Amino acid sequence: MKKLATAFIALTAVGALSLSACSSNDRDGDSGSKSTPTAGSTDGATGGAGFAADSTIGVALPQKTSENWVLAENLFNTDLKDAGFKPIVQFGNSGVAEQQNQIQAMVEQGAKVIVVGAIDGSQLGTQLKAAKDSGAYVIAYDRLVKNTDAVDLYIAFDNFKVGVLQGEALLKGLAERKGSGPYNIELVAGSPDDANATPFFNGAMQVLQPKINDGTLKVVSKQTGFDQVATQGWKAENVQKRFDTIMSANYSGGTKLDGVLSPNDTLARGVLTSVKQAGQTDVPVITGQDSEVESVKSIMEGVQYSTIYKDTRELVAQTVKTIKDLQAGKDPEVNDTKSYDNGVKIVPAYLLTPVVVTKENAAEVYANDPTLGPLTK
Ligand code: BGC
């Protein structure tokens, strides 16, 4: 108990420090500073007494808004079974209420660990409290859960870093493909209910805002605020609708769109469809994320400029490893105890490193990925 109390005070102190150091370009939109994950340690996340080796483990995934979630479903089922557990892996296809019911049912079935990829990170407080009250351990997977203390650990790729890499890729692509500036650009963000959408956008804007301020980048539509550029449900049809309007209002009469910040591959392809339909033949430099098969193909064809590789196998493997540690009564591995303030607590995290991919390094990056590699340039 004493050790725990000391850890809490230390964490609070770190939290206060990072709060005072925070800027508007923070990771989660609430607070937190940027840090590079250090080597794994067990500071800040405590396990428990362990549990039976054949326990039920619940995995609540969101909707299938990108390929990574489908991959995760398969991997969780296989890897948890191989480790001797009884997995319940479910998608909340019809929305928040379904996901809430699924988590509640997992608790009732005695799940010892609940892994959550939240549809809406702020709407699971009641169900996760029930999980904690039942003695289960709660892991936020890929997306942070907000405004609740009923979460023990966050395992994800470094989302703020994803945004930074996207911002940098957009600038690099513009310089490579569109000559010297100034450049006409537009911005896209992810779904406002997904806790990841803000750190992606804030990371990118940390890189892009100074270039908007100095006139290198011109957002012709003037839509620069997160709320103006967010895409409900991460749906391609929603971004397409927005771009249909943007294109006809701002890019008729010879004004060309040079570049687009897109937070993921699905939305990048939606934007490209809209730009093409608007009659612009010059492909804008566009970023993405997830290394989806169709987007990787497009990158190799010289159309989409970049994506981000967040190997789902790595993320699931780290999560399953954590579950095994918990089963054995060991403290789980964490490497960041200050960046992810969920509004109620700083959630200890294990962050993996995302990789930016363009045509230049794709073959190398995907060399060992059975879905994407081997590629030839
Ligand atoms: C994930 C992204 C994904 C998006 C839409 C985010 O929370 O981190 O990889 O593109 O959800 O599915």
mmCIF file of C-alpha atoms and ligand atoms in Angstrom:
data_model
loop_
_atom_site.group_PDB
_atom_site.id
_atom_site.type_symbol
_atom_site.label_atom_id
_atom_site.label_comp_id
_atom_site.label_asym_id
_atom_site.label_seq_id
_atom_site.Cartn_x
_atom_site.Cartn_y
_atom_site.Cartn_z
ATOM 1 C CA MET A 1 0.000 0.000 0.000
ATOM 2 C CA LYS A 2 2.805 2.361 0.945
ATOM 3 C CA LYS A 3 4.537 1.638 -2.355
ATOM 4 C CA LEU A 4 1.295 2.348 -4.196
ATOM 5 C CA ALA A 5 0.738 5.616 -2.355
ATOM 6 C CA THR A 6 4.271 6.767 -3.161
ATOM 7 C CA ALA A 7 3.778 5.837 -6.791
ATOM 8 C CA PHE A 8 0.559 7.838 -6.832
ATOM 9 C CA ILE A 9 2.253 10.931 -5.390
ATOM 10 C CA ALA A 10 5.076 10.575 -7.908
ATOM 11 C CA LEU A 11 2.569 10.218 -10.724
ATOM 12 C CA THR A 12 0.595 13.222 -9.562
ATOM 13 C CA ALA A 13 3.781 15.261 -9.439
ATOM 14 C CA VAL A 14 4.686 14.198 -12.971
ATOM 15 C CA GLY A 15 1.132 14.981 -14.033
ATOM 16 C CA ALA A 16 1.348 18.452 -12.553
ATOM 17 C CA LEU A 17 4.649 19.049 -14.307
ATOM 18 C CA SER A 18 3.315 17.955 -17.651
ATOM 19 C CA LEU A 19 0.179 20.030 -17.120
ATOM 20 C CA SER A 20 2.224 23.135 -16.550
ATOM 21 C CA ALA A 21 4.353 22.353 -19.588
ATOM 22 C CA CYS A 22 1.413 21.701 -21.873
ATOM 23 C CA SER A 23 0.531 23.795 -24.865
ATOM 24 C CA SER A 24 -2.486 23.848 -27.119
ATOM 25 C CA ASN A 25 -0.743 21.198 -29.188
ATOM 26 C CA ASP A 26 -1.138 18.453 -26.653
ATOM 27 C CA ARG A 27 -1.656 14.747 -27.122
ATOM 28 C CA ASP A 28 -5.185 14.251 -25.993
ATOM 29 C CA GLY A 29 -6.781 17.643 -26.146
ATOM 30 C CA ASP A 30 -6.915 17.903 -22.370
ATOM 31 C CA SER A 31 -3.351 18.098 -21.220
ATOM 32 C CA GLY A 32 -0.094 16.243 -21.267
ATOM 33 C CA SER A 33 3.322 16.864 -22.712
ATOM 34 C CA LYS A 34 5.200 15.123 -25.436
ATOM 35 C CA SER A 35 7.766 12.560 -24.518
ATOM 36 C CA THR A 36 9.608 9.803 -26.237
ATOM 37 C CA PRO A 37 8.816 6.476 -24.675
ATOM 38 C CA THR A 38 11.711 5.148 -22.668
ATOM 39 C CA ALA A 39 12.661 1.533 -22.142
ATOM 40 C CA GLY A 40 9.971 -0.627 -20.592
ATOM 41 C CA SER A 41 9.451 -0.410 -16.887
ATOM 42 C CA THR A 42 6.657 -1.278 -14.538
ATOM 43 C CA ASP A 43 6.232 2.164 -12.944
ATOM 44 C CA GLY A 44 2.689 3.302 -12.593
ATOM 45 C CA ALA A 45 0.625 0.264 -13.553
ATOM 46 C CA THR A 46 0.023 -2.390 -11.004
ATOM 47 C CA GLY A 47 -1.239 -5.865 -11.635
ATOM 48 C CA GLY A 48 -2.833 -7.917 -8.912
ATOM 49 C CA ALA A 49 -2.848 -11.364 -7.433
ATOM 50 C CA GLY A 50 -3.176 -13.090 -10.779
ATOM 51 C CA PHE A 51 -6.028 -15.288 -11.996
ATOM 52 C CA ALA A 52 -6.720 -18.707 -13.467
ATOM 53 C CA ALA A 53 -4.772 -19.560 -16.616
ATOM 54 C CA ASP A 54 -7.932 -20.462 -18.541
ATOM 55 C CA SER A 55 -9.879 -17.317 -17.638
ATOM 56 C CA THR A 56 -12.283 -15.468 -19.895
ATOM 57 C CA ILE A 57 -10.838 -12.340 -21.502
ATOM 58 C CA GLY A 58 -13.167 -9.761 -23.084
ATOM 59 C CA VAL A 59 -12.107 -7.709 -26.088
ATOM 60 C CA ALA A 60 -14.569 -4.964 -27.125
ATOM 61 C CA LEU A 61 -13.661 -3.513 -30.508
ATOM 62 C CA PRO A 62 -15.337 -0.509 -32.207
ATOM 63 C CA GLN A 63 -16.827 -0.573 -35.720
ATOM 64 C CA LYS A 64 -14.827 -1.880 -38.671
ATOM 65 C CA THR A 65 -13.798 1.642 -39.704
ATOM 66 C CA SER A 66 -10.402 0.470 -40.947
ATOM 67 C CA GLU A 67 -8.621 -2.806 -41.735
ATOM 68 C CA ASN A 68 -6.550 -2.746 -38.541
ATOM 69 C CA TRP A 69 -9.615 -3.546 -36.426
ATOM 70 C CA VAL A 70 -10.480 -6.624 -38.488
ATOM 71 C CA LEU A 71 -6.897 -7.825 -38.212
ATOM 72 C CA ALA A 72 -7.020 -7.234 -34.459
ATOM 73 C CA GLU A 73 -10.158 -9.372 -34.129
ATOM 74 C CA ASN A 74 -8.457 -12.358 -35.769
ATOM 75 C CA LEU A 75 -5.220 -11.934 -33.850
ATOM 76 C CA PHE A 76 -6.903 -11.577 -30.457
ATOM 77 C CA ASN A 77 -8.952 -14.725 -31.052
ATOM 78 C CA THR A 78 -5.943 -16.781 -32.124
ATOM 79 C CA ASP A 79 -3.342 -15.435 -29.704
ATOM 80 C CA LEU A 80 -5.567 -15.518 -26.620
ATOM 81 C CA LYS A 81 -6.669 -19.076 -27.407
ATOM 82 C CA ASP A 82 -3.059 -20.130 -27.980
ATOM 83 C CA ALA A 83 -2.189 -18.646 -24.576
ATOM 84 C CA GLY A 84 -4.878 -20.833 -22.946
ATOM 85 C CA PHE A 85 -7.522 -18.141 -22.340
ATOM 86 C CA LYS A 86 -11.178 -18.057 -23.382
ATOM 87 C CA PRO A 87 -11.553 -14.976 -25.575
ATOM 88 C CA ILE A 88 -14.786 -13.092 -26.231
ATOM 89 C CA VAL A 89 -13.978 -10.686 -29.080
ATOM 90 C CA GLN A 90 -16.803 -8.463 -30.327
ATOM 91 C CA PHE A 91 -17.388 -5.449 -32.552
ATOM 92 C CA GLY A 92 -19.819 -2.721 -31.522
ATOM 93 C CA ASN A 93 -21.081 -2.529 -35.066
ATOM 94 C CA SER A 94 -24.272 -0.646 -34.375
ATOM 95 C CA GLY A 95 -22.762 1.933 -32.042
ATOM 96 C CA VAL A 96 -22.101 2.988 -28.467
ATOM 97 C CA ALA A 97 -25.127 1.289 -26.849
ATOM 98 C CA GLU A 98 -24.136 -2.055 -28.338
ATOM 99 C CA GLN A 99 -20.567 -1.694 -27.100
ATOM 100 C CA GLN A 100 -21.816 -0.769 -23.614
ATOM 101 C CA ASN A 101 -24.008 -3.904 -23.541
ATOM 102 C CA GLN A 102 -21.161 -6.079 -24.765
ATOM 103 C CA ILE A 103 -18.812 -4.873 -22.012
ATOM 104 C CA GLN A 104 -21.522 -5.363 -19.390
ATOM 105 C CA ALA A 105 -22.053 -8.943 -20.644
ATOM 106 C CA MET A 106 -18.301 -9.654 -20.588
ATOM 107 C CA VAL A 107 -18.231 -8.565 -16.925
ATOM 108 C CA GLU A 108 -21.205 -10.809 -16.170
ATOM 109 C CA GLN A 109 -19.399 -13.720 -17.814
ATOM 110 C CA GLY A 110 -16.545 -13.217 -15.371
ATOM 111 C CA ALA A 111 -13.898 -11.747 -17.688
ATOM 112 C CA LYS A 112 -10.682 -11.127 -15.785
ATOM 113 C CA VAL A 113 -9.399 -8.556 -18.250
ATOM 114 C CA ILE A 114 -11.456 -6.242 -20.435
ATOM 115 C CA VAL A 115 -9.636 -4.830 -23.465
ATOM 116 C CA VAL A 116 -11.474 -1.865 -24.977
ATOM 117 C CA GLY A 117 -11.111 -0.169 -28.339
ATOM 118 C CA ALA A 118 -13.750 2.441 -27.595
ATOM 119 C CA ILE A 119 -16.196 3.770 -30.155
ATOM 120 C CA ASP A 120 -16.727 6.818 -27.973
ATOM 121 C CA GLY A 121 -14.012 7.129 -25.360
ATOM 122 C CA SER A 122 -16.221 9.166 -23.029
ATOM 123 C CA GLN A 123 -19.264 6.897 -22.878
ATOM 124 C CA LEU A 124 -18.046 3.781 -21.098
ATOM 125 C CA GLY A 125 -17.700 5.019 -17.500
ATOM 126 C CA THR A 126 -20.576 2.961 -16.063
ATOM 127 C CA GLN A 127 -19.603 -0.321 -17.745
ATOM 128 C CA LEU A 128 -15.914 0.031 -16.918
ATOM 129 C CA LYS A 129 -16.719 0.844 -13.307
ATOM 130 C CA ALA A 130 -18.739 -2.402 -13.214
ATOM 131 C CA ALA A 131 -15.690 -4.177 -14.636
ATOM 132 C CA LYS A 132 -13.423 -2.709 -11.954
ATOM 133 C CA ASP A 133 -15.956 -3.506 -9.219
ATOM 134 C CA SER A 134 -15.943 -7.134 -10.367
ATOM 135 C CA GLY A 135 -12.153 -7.198 -9.967
ATOM 136 C CA ALA A 136 -11.355 -7.153 -13.684
ATOM 137 C CA TYR A 137 -8.374 -5.284 -15.101
ATOM 138 C CA VAL A 138 -9.217 -2.691 -17.801
ATOM 139 C CA ILE A 139 -6.916 -2.013 -20.732
ATOM 140 C CA ALA A 140 -7.646 0.788 -23.204
ATOM 141 C CA TYR A 141 -6.491 -0.578 -26.559
ATOM 142 C CA ASP A 142 -5.377 1.816 -29.335
ATOM 143 C CA ARG A 143 -7.885 4.479 -28.184
ATOM 144 C CA LEU A 144 -7.814 6.098 -24.733
ATOM 145 C CA VAL A 145 -10.971 5.981 -22.614
ATOM 146 C CA LYS A 146 -11.748 9.340 -21.061
ATOM 147 C CA ASN A 147 -13.309 10.814 -17.941
ATOM 148 C CA THR A 148 -13.173 7.657 -15.840
ATOM 149 C CA ASP A 149 -10.733 6.255 -13.319
ATOM 150 C CA ALA A 150 -11.893 2.741 -14.239
ATOM 151 C CA VAL A 151 -9.004 2.175 -16.623
ATOM 152 C CA ASP A 152 -5.687 0.660 -15.563
ATOM 153 C CA LEU A 153 -3.492 0.829 -18.616
ATOM 154 C CA TYR A 154 -3.328 2.211 -22.149
ATOM 155 C CA ILE A 155 -1.594 0.246 -24.923
ATOM 156 C CA ALA A 156 -1.282 2.024 -28.257
ATOM 157 C CA PHE A 157 0.974 3.430 -30.898
ATOM 158 C CA ASP A 158 2.132 6.941 -30.044
ATOM 159 C CA ASN A 159 -0.794 8.861 -31.551
ATOM 160 C CA PHE A 160 0.647 12.344 -31.210
ATOM 161 C CA LYS A 161 3.743 11.096 -33.046
ATOM 162 C CA VAL A 162 1.478 9.716 -35.810
ATOM 163 C CA GLY A 163 0.181 13.262 -36.339
ATOM 164 C CA VAL A 164 3.671 14.763 -36.330
ATOM 165 C CA LEU A 165 4.784 12.232 -38.966
ATOM 166 C CA GLN A 166 1.731 13.061 -41.101
ATOM 167 C CA GLY A 167 2.432 16.799 -40.909
ATOM 168 C CA GLU A 168 6.070 16.248 -41.853
ATOM 169 C CA ALA A 169 5.127 13.932 -44.724
ATOM 170 C CA LEU A 170 2.736 16.521 -46.149
ATOM 171 C CA LEU A 171 5.480 19.176 -46.172
ATOM 172 C CA LYS A 172 8.016 16.768 -47.698
ATOM 173 C CA GLY A 173 5.558 15.605 -50.365
ATOM 174 C CA LEU A 174 4.654 19.175 -51.314
ATOM 175 C CA ALA A 175 8.321 20.111 -51.733
ATOM 176 C CA GLU A 176 8.975 16.966 -53.794
ATOM 177 C CA ARG A 177 5.914 17.083 -56.044
ATOM 178 C CA LYS A 178 4.654 20.660 -56.186
ATOM 179 C CA GLY A 179 7.811 22.757 -56.509
ATOM 180 C CA SER A 180 8.317 25.704 -54.203
ATOM 181 C CA GLY A 181 5.382 27.131 -52.269
ATOM 182 C CA PRO A 182 3.123 28.698 -51.290
ATOM 183 C CA TYR A 183 0.822 25.685 -51.414
ATOM 184 C CA ASN A 184 -2.955 25.434 -51.285
ATOM 185 C CA ILE A 185 -3.980 22.810 -48.756
ATOM 186 C CA GLU A 186 -6.999 21.461 -46.863
ATOM 187 C CA LEU A 187 -7.177 19.695 -43.513
ATOM 188 C CA VAL A 188 -9.074 16.602 -42.403
ATOM 189 C CA ALA A 189 -9.415 15.143 -38.910
ATOM 190 C CA GLY A 190 -10.922 11.880 -37.668
ATOM 191 C CA SER A 191 -14.136 11.215 -35.773
ATOM 192 C CA PRO A 192 -14.724 13.599 -32.855
ATOM 193 C CA ASP A 193 -15.915 10.779 -30.544
ATOM 194 C CA ASP A 194 -12.643 8.844 -31.032
ATOM 195 C CA ALA A 195 -10.101 9.965 -28.443
ATOM 196 C CA ASN A 196 -7.350 9.451 -31.039
ATOM 197 C CA ALA A 197 -8.649 12.034 -33.475
ATOM 198 C CA THR A 198 -7.401 14.971 -31.375
ATOM 199 C CA PRO A 199 -3.815 13.814 -30.791
ATOM 200 C CA PHE A 200 -3.506 12.926 -34.498
ATOM 201 C CA PHE A 201 -4.667 16.428 -35.439
ATOM 202 C CA ASN A 202 -2.683 18.221 -32.733
ATOM 203 C CA GLY A 203 0.500 16.378 -33.679
ATOM 204 C CA ALA A 204 0.090 17.334 -37.326
ATOM 205 C CA MET A 205 -0.782 20.939 -36.521
ATOM 206 C CA GLN A 206 2.322 21.277 -34.389
ATOM 207 C CA VAL A 207 4.217 20.885 -37.670
ATOM 208 C CA LEU A 208 1.795 22.656 -40.030
ATOM 209 C CA GLN A 209 0.604 25.664 -37.997
ATOM 210 C CA PRO A 210 3.939 27.565 -38.222
ATOM 211 C CA LYS A 211 3.877 27.065 -42.004
ATOM 212 C CA ILE A 212 0.283 28.344 -42.151
ATOM 213 C CA ASN A 213 1.334 31.330 -40.054
ATOM 214 C CA ASP A 214 4.295 32.204 -42.291
ATOM 215 C CA GLY A 215 2.211 31.870 -45.474
ATOM 216 C CA THR A 216 3.926 28.751 -46.900
ATOM 217 C CA LEU A 217 0.630 26.877 -46.559
ATOM 218 C CA LYS A 218 -2.698 28.420 -47.443
ATOM 219 C CA VAL A 219 -5.868 26.680 -46.237
ATOM 220 C CA VAL A 220 -8.081 28.041 -48.997
ATOM 221 C CA SER A 221 -11.424 27.046 -47.398
ATOM 222 C CA LYS A 222 -10.246 28.661 -44.133
ATOM 223 C CA GLN A 223 -11.475 25.528 -42.309
ATOM 224 C CA THR A 224 -8.713 25.007 -39.751
ATOM 225 C CA GLY A 225 -10.429 24.225 -36.434
ATOM 226 C CA PHE A 226 -10.762 20.608 -35.313
ATOM 227 C CA ASP A 227 -14.568 20.875 -35.211
ATOM 228 C CA GLN A 228 -14.666 22.198 -38.772
ATOM 229 C CA VAL A 229 -12.456 19.483 -40.211
ATOM 230 C CA ALA A 230 -13.520 16.411 -38.179
ATOM 231 C CA THR A 231 -15.154 13.456 -39.968
ATOM 232 C CA GLN A 232 -17.997 11.790 -38.082
ATOM 233 C CA GLY A 233 -17.575 8.013 -37.764
ATOM 234 C CA TRP A 234 -14.358 8.036 -39.826
ATOM 235 C CA LYS A 235 -16.657 7.609 -42.848
ATOM 236 C CA ALA A 236 -15.341 8.147 -46.373
ATOM 237 C CA GLU A 237 -18.792 9.305 -47.529
ATOM 238 C CA ASN A 238 -18.718 12.130 -44.948
ATOM 239 C CA VAL A 239 -15.324 13.451 -45.985
ATOM 240 C CA GLN A 240 -16.349 13.117 -49.629
ATOM 241 C CA LYS A 241 -19.433 15.257 -49.046
ATOM 242 C CA ARG A 242 -17.340 17.897 -47.300
ATOM 243 C CA PHE A 243 -14.792 17.931 -50.117
ATOM 244 C CA ASP A 244 -17.455 18.115 -52.826
ATOM 245 C CA THR A 245 -18.522 21.418 -51.276
ATOM 246 C CA ILE A 246 -14.979 22.634 -50.648
ATOM 247 C CA MET A 247 -13.941 21.891 -54.222
ATOM 248 C CA SER A 248 -16.842 23.678 -55.855
ATOM 249 C CA ALA A 249 -16.644 26.672 -53.521
ATOM 250 C CA ASN A 250 -12.871 27.172 -53.532
ATOM 251 C CA TYR A 251 -11.161 25.301 -56.328
ATOM 252 C CA SER A 252 -13.074 26.169 -59.446
ATOM 253 C CA GLY A 253 -11.671 28.782 -61.796
ATOM 254 C CA GLY A 254 -8.105 27.494 -61.900
ATOM 255 C CA THR A 255 -7.193 27.384 -58.195
ATOM 256 C CA LYS A 256 -5.467 24.045 -57.587
ATOM 257 C CA LEU A 257 -5.493 21.981 -54.430
ATOM 258 C CA ASP A 258 -1.852 21.014 -53.789
ATOM 259 C CA GLY A 259 -2.060 18.995 -50.606
ATOM 260 C CA VAL A 260 -4.337 17.446 -47.994
ATOM 261 C CA LEU A 261 -3.672 16.368 -44.444
ATOM 262 C CA SER A 262 -5.690 13.169 -44.077
ATOM 263 C CA PRO A 263 -5.623 11.261 -40.772
ATOM 264 C CA ASN A 264 -6.089 7.818 -42.315
ATOM 265 C CA ASP A 265 -6.139 5.839 -45.544
ATOM 266 C CA THR A 266 -9.913 5.385 -45.810
ATOM 267 C CA LEU A 267 -10.432 9.147 -45.645
ATOM 268 C CA ALA A 268 -7.509 9.813 -48.017
ATOM 269 C CA ARG A 269 -9.139 7.645 -50.671
ATOM 270 C CA GLY A 270 -12.475 9.436 -50.103
ATOM 271 C CA VAL A 271 -10.824 12.828 -50.593
ATOM 272 C CA LEU A 272 -9.051 11.682 -53.778
ATOM 273 C CA THR A 273 -12.364 10.453 -55.225
ATOM 274 C CA SER A 274 -13.970 13.820 -54.563
ATOM 275 C CA VAL A 275 -11.049 15.805 -56.028
ATOM 276 C CA LYS A 276 -11.130 13.673 -59.163
ATOM 277 C CA GLN A 277 -14.893 14.063 -59.530
ATOM 278 C CA ALA A 278 -14.465 17.821 -59.204
ATOM 279 C CA GLY A 279 -12.347 17.643 -62.337
ATOM 280 C CA GLN A 280 -8.871 18.322 -60.919
ATOM 281 C CA THR A 281 -6.499 16.041 -62.790
ATOM 282 C CA ASP A 282 -3.418 16.958 -60.741
ATOM 283 C CA VAL A 283 -3.347 14.592 -57.761
ATOM 284 C CA PRO A 284 -2.842 16.487 -54.489
ATOM 285 C CA VAL A 285 -0.163 15.279 -52.089
ATOM 286 C CA ILE A 286 -2.133 13.396 -49.447
ATOM 287 C CA THR A 287 -1.214 11.647 -46.217
ATOM 288 C CA GLY A 288 -2.841 8.616 -44.586
ATOM 289 C CA GLN A 289 -2.518 6.024 -41.852
ATOM 290 C CA ASP A 290 -3.018 2.267 -41.379
ATOM 291 C CA SER A 291 -1.171 0.837 -44.385
ATOM 292 C CA GLU A 292 -4.389 -0.436 -45.911
ATOM 293 C CA VAL A 293 -3.877 -2.723 -48.893
ATOM 294 C CA GLU A 294 -5.549 -0.373 -51.391
ATOM 295 C CA SER A 295 -3.627 2.660 -50.162
ATOM 296 C CA VAL A 296 -0.281 0.866 -50.243
ATOM 297 C CA LYS A 297 -1.053 -0.038 -53.858
ATOM 298 C CA SER A 298 -1.901 3.607 -54.547
ATOM 299 C CA ILE A 299 1.376 4.739 -52.933
ATOM 300 C CA MET A 300 3.344 2.331 -55.143
ATOM 301 C CA GLU A 301 1.520 3.777 -58.169
ATOM 302 C CA GLY A 302 2.599 7.280 -57.140
ATOM 303 C CA VAL A 303 -0.903 8.511 -56.206
ATOM 304 C CA GLN A 304 -1.381 8.620 -52.388
ATOM 305 C CA TYR A 305 1.802 10.127 -50.974
ATOM 306 C CA SER A 306 2.202 8.543 -47.536
ATOM 307 C CA THR A 307 0.689 6.321 -44.904
ATOM 308 C CA ILE A 308 1.647 5.240 -41.388
ATOM 309 C CA TYR A 309 2.552 1.698 -40.418
ATOM 310 C CA LYS A 310 1.217 0.627 -37.038
ATOM 311 C CA ASP A 311 1.739 -3.116 -37.134
ATOM 312 C CA THR A 312 -1.405 -4.574 -35.553
ATOM 313 C CA ARG A 313 0.492 -7.793 -34.833
ATOM 314 C CA GLU A 314 2.823 -5.828 -32.549
ATOM 315 C CA LEU A 315 -0.027 -4.064 -30.750
ATOM 316 C CA VAL A 316 -1.995 -7.257 -30.134
ATOM 317 C CA ALA A 317 1.166 -9.125 -29.094
ATOM 318 C CA GLN A 318 1.973 -6.451 -26.501
ATOM 319 C CA THR A 319 -1.599 -6.612 -25.191
ATOM 320 C CA VAL A 320 -1.579 -10.404 -24.935
ATOM 321 C CA LYS A 321 1.820 -10.283 -23.227
ATOM 322 C CA THR A 322 0.357 -7.848 -20.699
ATOM 323 C CA ILE A 323 -2.602 -10.176 -20.081
ATOM 324 C CA LYS A 324 -0.203 -13.074 -19.483
ATOM 325 C CA ASP A 325 1.767 -10.948 -16.999
ATOM 326 C CA LEU A 326 -1.433 -10.060 -15.177
ATOM 327 C CA GLN A 327 -2.487 -13.699 -15.096
ATOM 328 C CA ALA A 328 0.820 -14.552 -13.457
ATOM 329 C CA GLY A 329 0.383 -11.751 -10.899
ATOM 330 C CA LYS A 330 3.184 -9.616 -12.385
ATOM 331 C CA ASP A 331 3.035 -5.846 -12.860
ATOM 332 C CA PRO A 332 2.538 -5.045 -16.553
ATOM 333 C CA GLU A 333 5.152 -3.263 -18.612
ATOM 334 C CA VAL A 334 4.677 0.486 -19.183
ATOM 335 C CA ASN A 335 6.948 3.073 -20.801
ATOM 336 C CA ASP A 336 5.040 6.328 -20.340
ATOM 337 C CA THR A 337 3.503 7.566 -17.121
ATOM 338 C CA LYS A 338 2.814 11.191 -17.944
ATOM 339 C CA SER A 339 1.390 11.826 -21.386
ATOM 340 C CA TYR A 340 -2.134 10.435 -21.277
ATOM 341 C CA ASP A 341 -4.416 12.428 -19.023
ATOM 342 C CA ASN A 342 -7.933 11.110 -19.533
ATOM 343 C CA GLY A 343 -9.551 13.969 -17.630
ATOM 344 C CA VAL A 344 -9.598 12.080 -14.346
ATOM 345 C CA LYS A 345 -6.189 10.439 -14.114
ATOM 346 C CA ILE A 346 -2.919 10.066 -15.952
ATOM 347 C CA VAL A 347 -3.251 6.629 -17.483
ATOM 348 C CA PRO A 348 0.008 4.649 -17.465
ATOM 349 C CA ALA A 349 0.777 3.632 -21.032
ATOM 350 C CA TYR A 350 2.809 1.314 -23.161
ATOM 351 C CA LEU A 351 3.442 3.139 -26.423
ATOM 352 C CA LEU A 352 4.735 1.596 -29.628
ATOM 353 C CA THR A 353 6.503 3.567 -32.341
ATOM 354 C CA PRO A 354 4.677 4.351 -35.595
ATOM 355 C CA VAL A 355 6.575 4.444 -38.904
ATOM 356 C CA VAL A 356 5.880 6.792 -41.815
ATOM 357 C CA VAL A 357 5.800 5.093 -45.216
ATOM 358 C CA THR A 358 6.201 6.554 -48.705
ATOM 359 C CA LYS A 359 7.059 4.886 -51.998
ATOM 360 C CA GLU A 360 10.699 5.329 -51.043
ATOM 361 C CA ASN A 361 10.753 3.024 -48.003
ATOM 362 C CA ALA A 362 7.611 0.876 -48.479
ATOM 363 C CA ALA A 363 9.396 -2.277 -49.686
ATOM 364 C CA GLU A 364 11.730 -2.149 -46.718
ATOM 365 C CA VAL A 365 9.048 -1.395 -44.098
ATOM 366 C CA TYR A 366 6.626 -4.097 -45.266
ATOM 367 C CA ALA A 367 9.283 -6.727 -45.983
ATOM 368 C CA ASN A 368 8.119 -8.936 -43.103
ATOM 369 C CA ASP A 369 4.400 -8.249 -43.301
ATOM 370 C CA PRO A 370 2.570 -11.210 -44.849
ATOM 371 C CA THR A 371 -0.351 -9.034 -46.023
ATOM 372 C CA LEU A 372 1.664 -6.193 -47.558
ATOM 373 C CA GLY A 373 5.051 -7.567 -48.486
ATOM 374 C CA PRO A 374 7.163 -8.323 -50.346
ATOM 375 C CA LEU A 375 6.820 -5.303 -52.621
ATOM 376 C CA THR A 376 8.870 -4.310 -55.604
ATOM 377 C CA LYS A 377 9.513 -0.642 -56.298
HETATM 378 C C1 BGC B 1 -7.058 4.252 -35.137
HETATM 379 C C2 BGC B 1 -6.660 4.474 -36.576
HETATM 380 C C3 BGC B 1 -7.853 4.256 -37.495
HETATM 381 C C4 BGC B 1 -9.094 4.972 -37.002
HETATM 382 C C5 BGC B 1 -10.319 4.587 -37.774
HETATM 383 C C6 BGC B 1 -8.223 5.145 -34.848
HETATM 384 O O1 BGC B 1 -8.579 5.137 -33.520
HETATM 385 O O2 BGC B 1 -5.964 4.542 -34.288
HETATM 386 O O3 BGC B 1 -5.624 3.595 -36.893
HETATM 387 O O4 BGC B 1 -7.562 4.727 -38.768
HETATM 388 O O5 BGC B 1 -9.310 4.696 -35.653
HETATM 389 O O6 BGC B 1 -10.595 3.225 -37.681
#
